[in-house]
């Protein structure tokens, strides 16, 4: 395992060197969920991956592997696994609600927990990303107390701490029926520990910024959507508390539409040092410029700088 991880580190350093410009500038890609208008097949995802392969990026994050109307079958999971592994850049998966939380058996019974277990086995089995330039990852599952939460991963590039957080958009999968929220409550504890650890390491390493990838928007109070209980409440409070004592920028990249329901192009909405970036149905390039006060800038993926040999 150590030799595999070392090989991954060396390959990643060799293949990502062209992605870094002068003064530590670099860019990374984010492929949103769903994948354009192609909800019934993977053509939109294939196109986004092909375009990202041609761009000068340090890595790519995919915000979900399937649309809500596609099956939650092993066959589809394995098909997407093979597709993502063909990526040129290091590629990290950030789970969406349609990947597991909304899944049901053919008879209508919930299949969320069983499907999440299968995703963990298939997509998060080792400590490296997908793609040719495999990024070394640190998973929460390395902590014996949270060995199930392999989908939560972190990595550091260019003085920025990056992390994924399993936070499904359907109110964080809080179930209204009494006595049915064991998974939600356990994941709430795991996510709290994970966020605290991310910020602890970012402060220790004096990171200029933190980028968190998740499905739902934890910064948006769900009570405005007439839900009985805001499933993001604890996560939002924790993020606000952690952000208040962090000297750098924090960017939350998620798949939920903006609060006003309109989005001509993805834009970062800042409140103090905490940025909210909703990416609804496209792929984007996010540029990191340490010398700029804003640190992060968003650009359409199709306009990203071409990769250099």
mmCIF file of C-alpha atoms in Angstrom:
data_model
loop_
_atom_site.group_PDB
_atom_site.id
_atom_site.type_symbol
_atom_site.label_atom_id
_atom_site.label_comp_id
_atom_site.label_asym_id
_atom_site.label_seq_id
_atom_site.Cartn_x
_atom_site.Cartn_y
_atom_site.Cartn_z
ATOM 1 C CA UNK A 1 0.000 0.000 0.000
ATOM 2 C CA UNK A 2 2.811 2.431 0.867
ATOM 3 C CA UNK A 3 4.573 1.733 -2.441
ATOM 4 C CA UNK A 4 1.306 2.287 -4.307
ATOM 5 C CA UNK A 5 0.744 5.569 -2.507
ATOM 6 C CA UNK A 6 4.318 6.702 -3.242
ATOM 7 C CA UNK A 7 3.887 5.837 -6.901
ATOM 8 C CA UNK A 8 0.684 7.859 -6.936
ATOM 9 C CA UNK A 9 2.420 10.856 -5.378
ATOM 10 C CA UNK A 10 5.251 10.777 -7.921
ATOM 11 C CA UNK A 11 2.861 10.376 -10.852
ATOM 12 C CA UNK A 12 0.677 13.195 -9.588
ATOM 13 C CA UNK A 13 3.625 15.575 -9.182
ATOM 14 C CA UNK A 14 4.924 14.770 -12.644
ATOM 15 C CA UNK A 15 1.609 15.140 -14.434
ATOM 16 C CA UNK A 16 0.281 18.211 -12.636
ATOM 17 C CA UNK A 17 3.435 20.346 -12.836
ATOM 18 C CA UNK A 18 2.245 22.129 -16.032
ATOM 19 C CA UNK A 19 -1.008 23.148 -14.268
ATOM 20 C CA UNK A 20 0.859 25.551 -11.981
ATOM 21 C CA UNK A 21 1.748 28.973 -13.318
ATOM 22 C CA UNK A 22 3.879 31.750 -11.964
ATOM 23 C CA UNK A 23 3.299 32.987 -8.426
ATOM 24 C CA UNK A 24 1.639 29.700 -7.482
ATOM 25 C CA UNK A 25 -1.424 30.196 -9.683
ATOM 26 C CA UNK A 26 -3.370 27.111 -10.743
ATOM 27 C CA UNK A 27 -6.880 25.987 -11.673
ATOM 28 C CA UNK A 28 -9.116 23.027 -10.943
ATOM 29 C CA UNK A 29 -12.328 21.804 -12.543
ATOM 30 C CA UNK A 30 -15.758 21.016 -11.143
ATOM 31 C CA UNK A 31 -18.329 18.994 -13.091
ATOM 32 C CA UNK A 32 -21.761 19.695 -11.681
ATOM 33 C CA UNK A 33 -24.729 17.403 -11.229
ATOM 34 C CA UNK A 34 -26.816 16.788 -13.308
ATOM 35 C CA UNK A 35 -24.742 16.658 -16.452
ATOM 36 C CA UNK A 36 -26.439 19.193 -18.710
ATOM 37 C CA UNK A 37 -29.603 17.987 -20.437
ATOM 38 C CA UNK A 38 -28.429 14.413 -20.854
ATOM 39 C CA UNK A 39 -30.234 12.966 -17.840
ATOM 40 C CA UNK A 40 -30.818 9.494 -19.243
ATOM 41 C CA UNK A 41 -27.292 8.652 -20.360
ATOM 42 C CA UNK A 42 -23.690 9.619 -19.725
ATOM 43 C CA UNK A 43 -23.104 11.686 -22.874
ATOM 44 C CA UNK A 44 -23.063 14.961 -20.941
ATOM 45 C CA UNK A 45 -20.576 13.581 -18.445
ATOM 46 C CA UNK A 46 -18.418 12.174 -21.225
ATOM 47 C CA UNK A 47 -18.333 15.539 -22.969
ATOM 48 C CA UNK A 48 -17.465 17.398 -19.761
ATOM 49 C CA UNK A 49 -14.681 14.928 -18.986
ATOM 50 C CA UNK A 50 -13.295 15.212 -22.523
ATOM 51 C CA UNK A 51 -13.276 19.010 -22.330
ATOM 52 C CA UNK A 52 -11.677 18.944 -18.883
ATOM 53 C CA UNK A 53 -8.982 16.589 -20.192
ATOM 54 C CA UNK A 54 -7.961 19.279 -22.687
ATOM 55 C CA UNK A 55 -7.751 22.027 -20.044
ATOM 56 C CA UNK A 56 -4.780 23.003 -17.898
ATOM 57 C CA UNK A 57 -6.100 21.800 -14.534
ATOM 58 C CA UNK A 58 -4.506 20.491 -11.363
ATOM 59 C CA UNK A 59 -7.442 18.113 -10.804
ATOM 60 C CA UNK A 60 -11.196 17.695 -11.366
ATOM 61 C CA UNK A 61 -14.044 17.049 -8.920
ATOM 62 C CA UNK A 62 -17.258 15.386 -10.124
ATOM 63 C CA UNK A 63 -20.323 16.378 -8.097
ATOM 64 C CA UNK A 64 -22.243 13.129 -8.476
ATOM 65 C CA UNK A 65 -22.004 10.122 -10.781
ATOM 66 C CA UNK A 66 -25.617 9.804 -12.009
ATOM 67 C CA UNK A 67 -28.860 11.663 -12.539
ATOM 68 C CA UNK A 68 -31.992 11.154 -10.483
ATOM 69 C CA UNK A 69 -33.818 9.191 -13.171
ATOM 70 C CA UNK A 70 -30.999 6.742 -13.844
ATOM 71 C CA UNK A 71 -31.014 3.403 -11.997
ATOM 72 C CA UNK A 72 -29.022 2.846 -8.804
ATOM 73 C CA UNK A 73 -27.764 -0.462 -10.144
ATOM 74 C CA UNK A 74 -24.398 -2.125 -9.696
ATOM 75 C CA UNK A 75 -24.116 -2.191 -13.482
ATOM 76 C CA UNK A 76 -24.424 1.593 -13.756
ATOM 77 C CA UNK A 77 -22.087 2.179 -10.812
ATOM 78 C CA UNK A 78 -19.438 -0.020 -12.427
ATOM 79 C CA UNK A 79 -19.940 1.677 -15.786
ATOM 80 C CA UNK A 80 -19.376 5.127 -14.265
ATOM 81 C CA UNK A 81 -16.407 3.843 -12.277
ATOM 82 C CA UNK A 82 -14.728 2.724 -15.506
ATOM 83 C CA UNK A 83 -15.552 6.013 -17.243
ATOM 84 C CA UNK A 84 -14.131 8.193 -14.470
ATOM 85 C CA UNK A 85 -10.939 6.164 -14.367
ATOM 86 C CA UNK A 86 -10.270 7.125 -17.992
ATOM 87 C CA UNK A 87 -9.849 10.800 -17.043
ATOM 88 C CA UNK A 88 -6.508 12.428 -17.788
ATOM 89 C CA UNK A 89 -6.443 14.551 -14.645
ATOM 90 C CA UNK A 90 -6.726 13.321 -11.092
ATOM 91 C CA UNK A 91 -10.461 13.052 -10.454
ATOM 92 C CA UNK A 92 -12.289 13.025 -7.117
ATOM 93 C CA UNK A 93 -15.941 12.026 -6.631
ATOM 94 C CA UNK A 94 -18.205 14.081 -4.360
ATOM 95 C CA UNK A 95 -21.454 12.153 -3.827
ATOM 96 C CA UNK A 96 -24.869 13.584 -4.710
ATOM 97 C CA UNK A 97 -28.298 12.641 -3.367
ATOM 98 C CA UNK A 98 -29.223 10.788 -6.560
ATOM 99 C CA UNK A 99 -26.149 8.576 -6.197
ATOM 100 C CA UNK A 100 -27.544 6.939 -3.045
ATOM 101 C CA UNK A 101 -29.925 8.966 -0.853
ATOM 102 C CA UNK A 102 -32.865 8.871 -3.284
ATOM 103 C CA UNK A 103 -32.349 5.245 -4.326
ATOM 104 C CA UNK A 104 -35.159 2.707 -3.990
ATOM 105 C CA UNK A 105 -35.665 -0.971 -4.675
ATOM 106 C CA UNK A 106 -38.006 -2.015 -7.468
ATOM 107 C CA UNK A 107 -40.797 -2.542 -4.943
ATOM 108 C CA UNK A 108 -40.418 1.037 -3.676
ATOM 109 C CA UNK A 109 -38.558 0.285 -0.457
ATOM 110 C CA UNK A 110 -35.694 2.681 0.398
ATOM 111 C CA UNK A 111 -32.299 1.408 -0.730
ATOM 112 C CA UNK A 112 -30.170 4.332 0.431
ATOM 113 C CA UNK A 113 -28.048 2.569 3.044
ATOM 114 C CA UNK A 114 -27.339 -0.478 0.911
ATOM 115 C CA UNK A 115 -26.436 1.697 -2.084
ATOM 116 C CA UNK A 116 -24.159 3.908 0.017
ATOM 117 C CA UNK A 117 -22.305 0.818 1.233
ATOM 118 C CA UNK A 118 -21.836 -0.326 -2.364
ATOM 119 C CA UNK A 119 -20.555 3.088 -3.470
ATOM 120 C CA UNK A 120 -18.049 3.098 -0.627
ATOM 121 C CA UNK A 121 -16.783 -0.340 -1.651
ATOM 122 C CA UNK A 122 -16.471 0.543 -5.321
ATOM 123 C CA UNK A 123 -15.496 4.227 -5.483
ATOM 124 C CA UNK A 124 -13.565 4.829 -2.265
ATOM 125 C CA UNK A 125 -11.612 1.630 -1.711
ATOM 126 C CA UNK A 126 -8.110 3.131 -1.645
ATOM 127 C CA UNK A 127 -6.319 6.388 -0.873
ATOM 128 C CA UNK A 128 -5.901 7.610 -4.444
ATOM 129 C CA UNK A 129 -8.191 9.494 -6.793
ATOM 130 C CA UNK A 130 -9.423 8.346 -10.180
ATOM 131 C CA UNK A 131 -7.639 9.350 -13.382
ATOM 132 C CA UNK A 132 -4.171 9.117 -14.896
ATOM 133 C CA UNK A 133 -2.562 11.558 -12.442
ATOM 134 C CA UNK A 134 -3.889 9.944 -9.293
ATOM 135 C CA UNK A 135 -4.061 12.356 -6.369
ATOM 136 C CA UNK A 136 -3.057 11.016 -2.943
ATOM 137 C CA UNK A 137 -6.062 11.425 -0.630
ATOM 138 C CA UNK A 138 -6.545 11.253 3.114
ATOM 139 C CA UNK A 139 -9.896 9.681 3.939
ATOM 140 C CA UNK A 140 -11.879 10.032 7.129
ATOM 141 C CA UNK A 141 -12.052 6.245 7.222
ATOM 142 C CA UNK A 142 -8.411 6.167 8.372
ATOM 143 C CA UNK A 143 -9.826 7.172 11.768
ATOM 144 C CA UNK A 144 -11.100 3.934 13.393
ATOM 145 C CA UNK A 145 -14.058 5.812 14.897
ATOM 146 C CA UNK A 146 -15.259 6.763 11.412
ATOM 147 C CA UNK A 147 -14.062 3.843 9.308
ATOM 148 C CA UNK A 148 -17.289 3.805 7.273
ATOM 149 C CA UNK A 149 -16.916 7.359 5.925
ATOM 150 C CA UNK A 150 -14.421 6.800 3.121
ATOM 151 C CA UNK A 151 -16.300 9.218 0.842
ATOM 152 C CA UNK A 152 -15.078 12.126 2.986
ATOM 153 C CA UNK A 153 -11.582 12.896 1.689
ATOM 154 C CA UNK A 154 -9.089 15.744 1.813
ATOM 155 C CA UNK A 155 -5.975 16.757 -0.090
ATOM 156 C CA UNK A 156 -3.733 19.803 -0.317
ATOM 157 C CA UNK A 157 -2.414 21.532 -3.431
ATOM 158 C CA UNK A 158 -0.720 24.889 -3.793
ATOM 159 C CA UNK A 159 -1.325 25.932 -0.210
ATOM 160 C CA UNK A 160 -5.089 25.266 -0.446
ATOM 161 C CA UNK A 161 -6.904 22.570 1.539
ATOM 162 C CA UNK A 162 -9.562 20.692 -0.455
ATOM 163 C CA UNK A 163 -12.163 18.308 0.973
ATOM 164 C CA UNK A 164 -15.333 16.414 0.105
ATOM 165 C CA UNK A 165 -18.269 16.151 2.508
ATOM 166 C CA UNK A 166 -21.209 13.745 2.170
ATOM 167 C CA UNK A 167 -24.101 16.196 2.460
ATOM 168 C CA UNK A 168 -27.018 15.170 0.193
ATOM 169 C CA UNK A 169 -29.192 17.972 -1.140
ATOM 170 C CA UNK A 170 -32.477 16.417 0.035
ATOM 171 C CA UNK A 171 -32.279 18.213 3.402
ATOM 172 C CA UNK A 172 -29.196 16.167 4.298
ATOM 173 C CA UNK A 173 -31.428 13.072 4.203
ATOM 174 C CA UNK A 174 -33.261 13.996 7.370
ATOM 175 C CA UNK A 175 -36.395 11.812 7.482
ATOM 176 C CA UNK A 176 -39.528 13.301 9.019
ATOM 177 C CA UNK A 177 -40.880 10.006 10.355
ATOM 178 C CA UNK A 178 -39.928 9.404 13.994
ATOM 179 C CA UNK A 179 -37.229 6.878 14.803
ATOM 180 C CA UNK A 180 -35.772 6.687 11.292
ATOM 181 C CA UNK A 181 -32.785 9.023 11.426
ATOM 182 C CA UNK A 182 -29.968 6.823 12.676
ATOM 183 C CA UNK A 183 -27.978 7.269 9.461
ATOM 184 C CA UNK A 184 -28.503 11.042 9.504
ATOM 185 C CA UNK A 185 -27.445 11.343 13.146
ATOM 186 C CA UNK A 186 -24.347 9.167 12.735
ATOM 187 C CA UNK A 187 -23.263 11.040 9.605
ATOM 188 C CA UNK A 188 -23.865 14.346 11.405
ATOM 189 C CA UNK A 189 -21.310 13.320 14.047
ATOM 190 C CA UNK A 190 -18.857 12.153 11.382
ATOM 191 C CA UNK A 191 -19.214 15.339 9.342
ATOM 192 C CA UNK A 192 -18.671 17.478 12.430
ATOM 193 C CA UNK A 193 -15.427 15.685 13.223
ATOM 194 C CA UNK A 194 -14.351 15.891 9.584
ATOM 195 C CA UNK A 195 -14.921 19.645 9.290
ATOM 196 C CA UNK A 196 -13.114 20.286 12.556
ATOM 197 C CA UNK A 197 -10.178 18.206 11.337
ATOM 198 C CA UNK A 198 -10.072 19.997 7.969
ATOM 199 C CA UNK A 199 -9.875 23.405 9.620
ATOM 200 C CA UNK A 200 -7.358 22.180 12.190
ATOM 201 C CA UNK A 201 -4.954 20.980 9.498
ATOM 202 C CA UNK A 202 -5.548 24.081 7.373
ATOM 203 C CA UNK A 203 -4.601 26.315 10.299
ATOM 204 C CA UNK A 204 -1.621 24.138 11.153
ATOM 205 C CA UNK A 205 -0.358 24.290 7.574
ATOM 206 C CA UNK A 206 -1.242 27.984 7.290
ATOM 207 C CA UNK A 207 -3.346 27.305 4.217
ATOM 208 C CA UNK A 208 -4.470 30.375 2.304
ATOM 209 C CA UNK A 209 -7.890 28.833 1.750
ATOM 210 C CA UNK A 210 -10.208 25.856 2.126
ATOM 211 C CA UNK A 211 -12.508 24.461 -0.572
ATOM 212 C CA UNK A 212 -15.330 22.129 0.489
ATOM 213 C CA UNK A 213 -17.259 20.118 -2.121
ATOM 214 C CA UNK A 214 -20.733 18.840 -1.210
ATOM 215 C CA UNK A 215 -24.121 18.221 -2.809
ATOM 216 C CA UNK A 216 -26.468 20.281 -0.640
ATOM 217 C CA UNK A 217 -25.930 23.894 0.334
ATOM 218 C CA UNK A 218 -25.290 23.958 4.092
ATOM 219 C CA UNK A 219 -25.272 27.773 4.098
ATOM 220 C CA UNK A 220 -28.949 28.002 3.068
ATOM 221 C CA UNK A 221 -31.542 27.745 5.912
ATOM 222 C CA UNK A 222 -33.914 24.976 4.866
ATOM 223 C CA UNK A 223 -36.770 26.392 6.963
ATOM 224 C CA UNK A 224 -37.456 28.723 4.056
ATOM 225 C CA UNK A 225 -38.379 25.648 2.009
ATOM 226 C CA UNK A 226 -41.090 24.669 4.526
ATOM 227 C CA UNK A 227 -39.317 21.575 5.827
ATOM 228 C CA UNK A 228 -40.136 20.360 9.329
ATOM 229 C CA UNK A 229 -36.529 20.303 10.431
ATOM 230 C CA UNK A 230 -33.464 21.904 8.811
ATOM 231 C CA UNK A 231 -31.091 19.023 8.128
ATOM 232 C CA UNK A 232 -28.189 21.408 7.515
ATOM 233 C CA UNK A 233 -28.603 23.410 10.727
ATOM 234 C CA UNK A 234 -25.739 21.925 12.727
ATOM 235 C CA UNK A 235 -23.363 21.912 9.767
ATOM 236 C CA UNK A 236 -24.138 25.544 8.968
ATOM 237 C CA UNK A 237 -23.544 26.652 12.564
ATOM 238 C CA UNK A 238 -20.270 24.759 12.698
ATOM 239 C CA UNK A 239 -19.070 26.217 9.389
ATOM 240 C CA UNK A 240 -19.848 29.747 10.536
ATOM 241 C CA UNK A 241 -18.005 29.177 13.811
ATOM 242 C CA UNK A 242 -14.960 27.641 12.135
ATOM 243 C CA UNK A 243 -14.878 30.325 9.440
ATOM 244 C CA UNK A 244 -14.914 33.105 12.033
ATOM 245 C CA UNK A 245 -11.574 31.965 13.457
ATOM 246 C CA UNK A 246 -9.916 31.042 10.147
ATOM 247 C CA UNK A 247 -7.712 33.770 8.615
ATOM 248 C CA UNK A 248 -8.082 32.602 5.015
ATOM 249 C CA UNK A 249 -10.915 32.159 2.519
ATOM 250 C CA UNK A 250 -13.423 29.293 2.641
ATOM 251 C CA UNK A 251 -15.277 28.305 -0.529
ATOM 252 C CA UNK A 252 -18.262 25.911 -0.428
ATOM 253 C CA UNK A 253 -18.942 24.397 -3.876
ATOM 254 C CA UNK A 254 -22.306 22.618 -4.151
ATOM 255 C CA UNK A 255 -25.013 21.509 -6.590
ATOM 256 C CA UNK A 256 -28.084 23.328 -5.255
ATOM 257 C CA UNK A 257 -29.523 26.263 -7.240
ATOM 258 C CA UNK A 258 -28.988 29.798 -5.885
ATOM 259 C CA UNK A 259 -31.466 31.165 -3.364
ATOM 260 C CA UNK A 260 -33.084 33.462 -5.933
ATOM 261 C CA UNK A 261 -33.667 30.518 -8.266
ATOM 262 C CA UNK A 262 -31.753 32.207 -11.098
ATOM 263 C CA UNK A 263 -28.244 31.608 -12.320
ATOM 264 C CA UNK A 264 -26.985 32.885 -15.648
ATOM 265 C CA UNK A 265 -23.462 31.780 -14.758
ATOM 266 C CA UNK A 266 -21.931 30.407 -11.562
ATOM 267 C CA UNK A 267 -20.743 33.190 -9.291
ATOM 268 C CA UNK A 268 -19.221 33.166 -5.811
ATOM 269 C CA UNK A 269 -21.386 34.934 -3.241
ATOM 270 C CA UNK A 270 -19.169 36.106 -0.400
ATOM 271 C CA UNK A 271 -20.119 36.882 3.165
ATOM 272 C CA UNK A 272 -16.975 37.866 5.036
ATOM 273 C CA UNK A 273 -14.472 35.081 4.299
ATOM 274 C CA UNK A 274 -17.089 32.425 3.460
ATOM 275 C CA UNK A 275 -17.981 31.918 -0.201
ATOM 276 C CA UNK A 276 -21.080 30.167 -1.605
ATOM 277 C CA UNK A 277 -20.705 28.748 -5.138
ATOM 278 C CA UNK A 278 -23.713 26.979 -6.675
ATOM 279 C CA UNK A 279 -22.991 25.036 -9.873
ATOM 280 C CA UNK A 280 -26.250 23.713 -11.229
ATOM 281 C CA UNK A 281 -25.691 21.871 -14.520
ATOM 282 C CA UNK A 282 -22.347 22.497 -16.190
ATOM 283 C CA UNK A 283 -18.642 22.240 -15.664
ATOM 284 C CA UNK A 284 -16.484 25.135 -14.577
ATOM 285 C CA UNK A 285 -12.871 26.054 -13.999
ATOM 286 C CA UNK A 286 -11.947 27.686 -10.697
ATOM 287 C CA UNK A 287 -8.723 29.668 -10.771
ATOM 288 C CA UNK A 288 -6.619 30.077 -7.642
ATOM 289 C CA UNK A 289 -4.421 33.177 -7.468
ATOM 290 C CA UNK A 290 -2.691 33.534 -4.081
ATOM 291 C CA UNK A 291 -1.777 37.174 -4.785
ATOM 292 C CA UNK A 292 -5.428 38.207 -5.209
ATOM 293 C CA UNK A 293 -7.509 39.100 -2.138
ATOM 294 C CA UNK A 294 -10.484 37.099 -3.453
ATOM 295 C CA UNK A 295 -8.185 34.072 -4.005
ATOM 296 C CA UNK A 296 -10.754 32.222 -6.157
ATOM 297 C CA UNK A 297 -12.241 33.163 -9.550
ATOM 298 C CA UNK A 298 -14.794 31.222 -11.613
ATOM 299 C CA UNK A 299 -14.663 30.725 -15.381
ATOM 300 C CA UNK A 300 -16.718 28.561 -17.787
ATOM 301 C CA UNK A 301 -15.093 25.213 -18.342
ATOM 302 C CA UNK A 302 -15.152 25.556 -22.123
ATOM 303 C CA UNK A 303 -13.013 28.682 -21.847
ATOM 304 C CA UNK A 304 -10.374 27.096 -19.635
ATOM 305 C CA UNK A 305 -6.706 27.415 -20.558
ATOM 306 C CA UNK A 306 -5.605 24.488 -22.749
ATOM 307 C CA UNK A 307 -3.300 21.916 -21.238
ATOM 308 C CA UNK A 308 0.414 22.246 -21.961
ATOM 309 C CA UNK A 309 2.630 19.310 -22.822
#
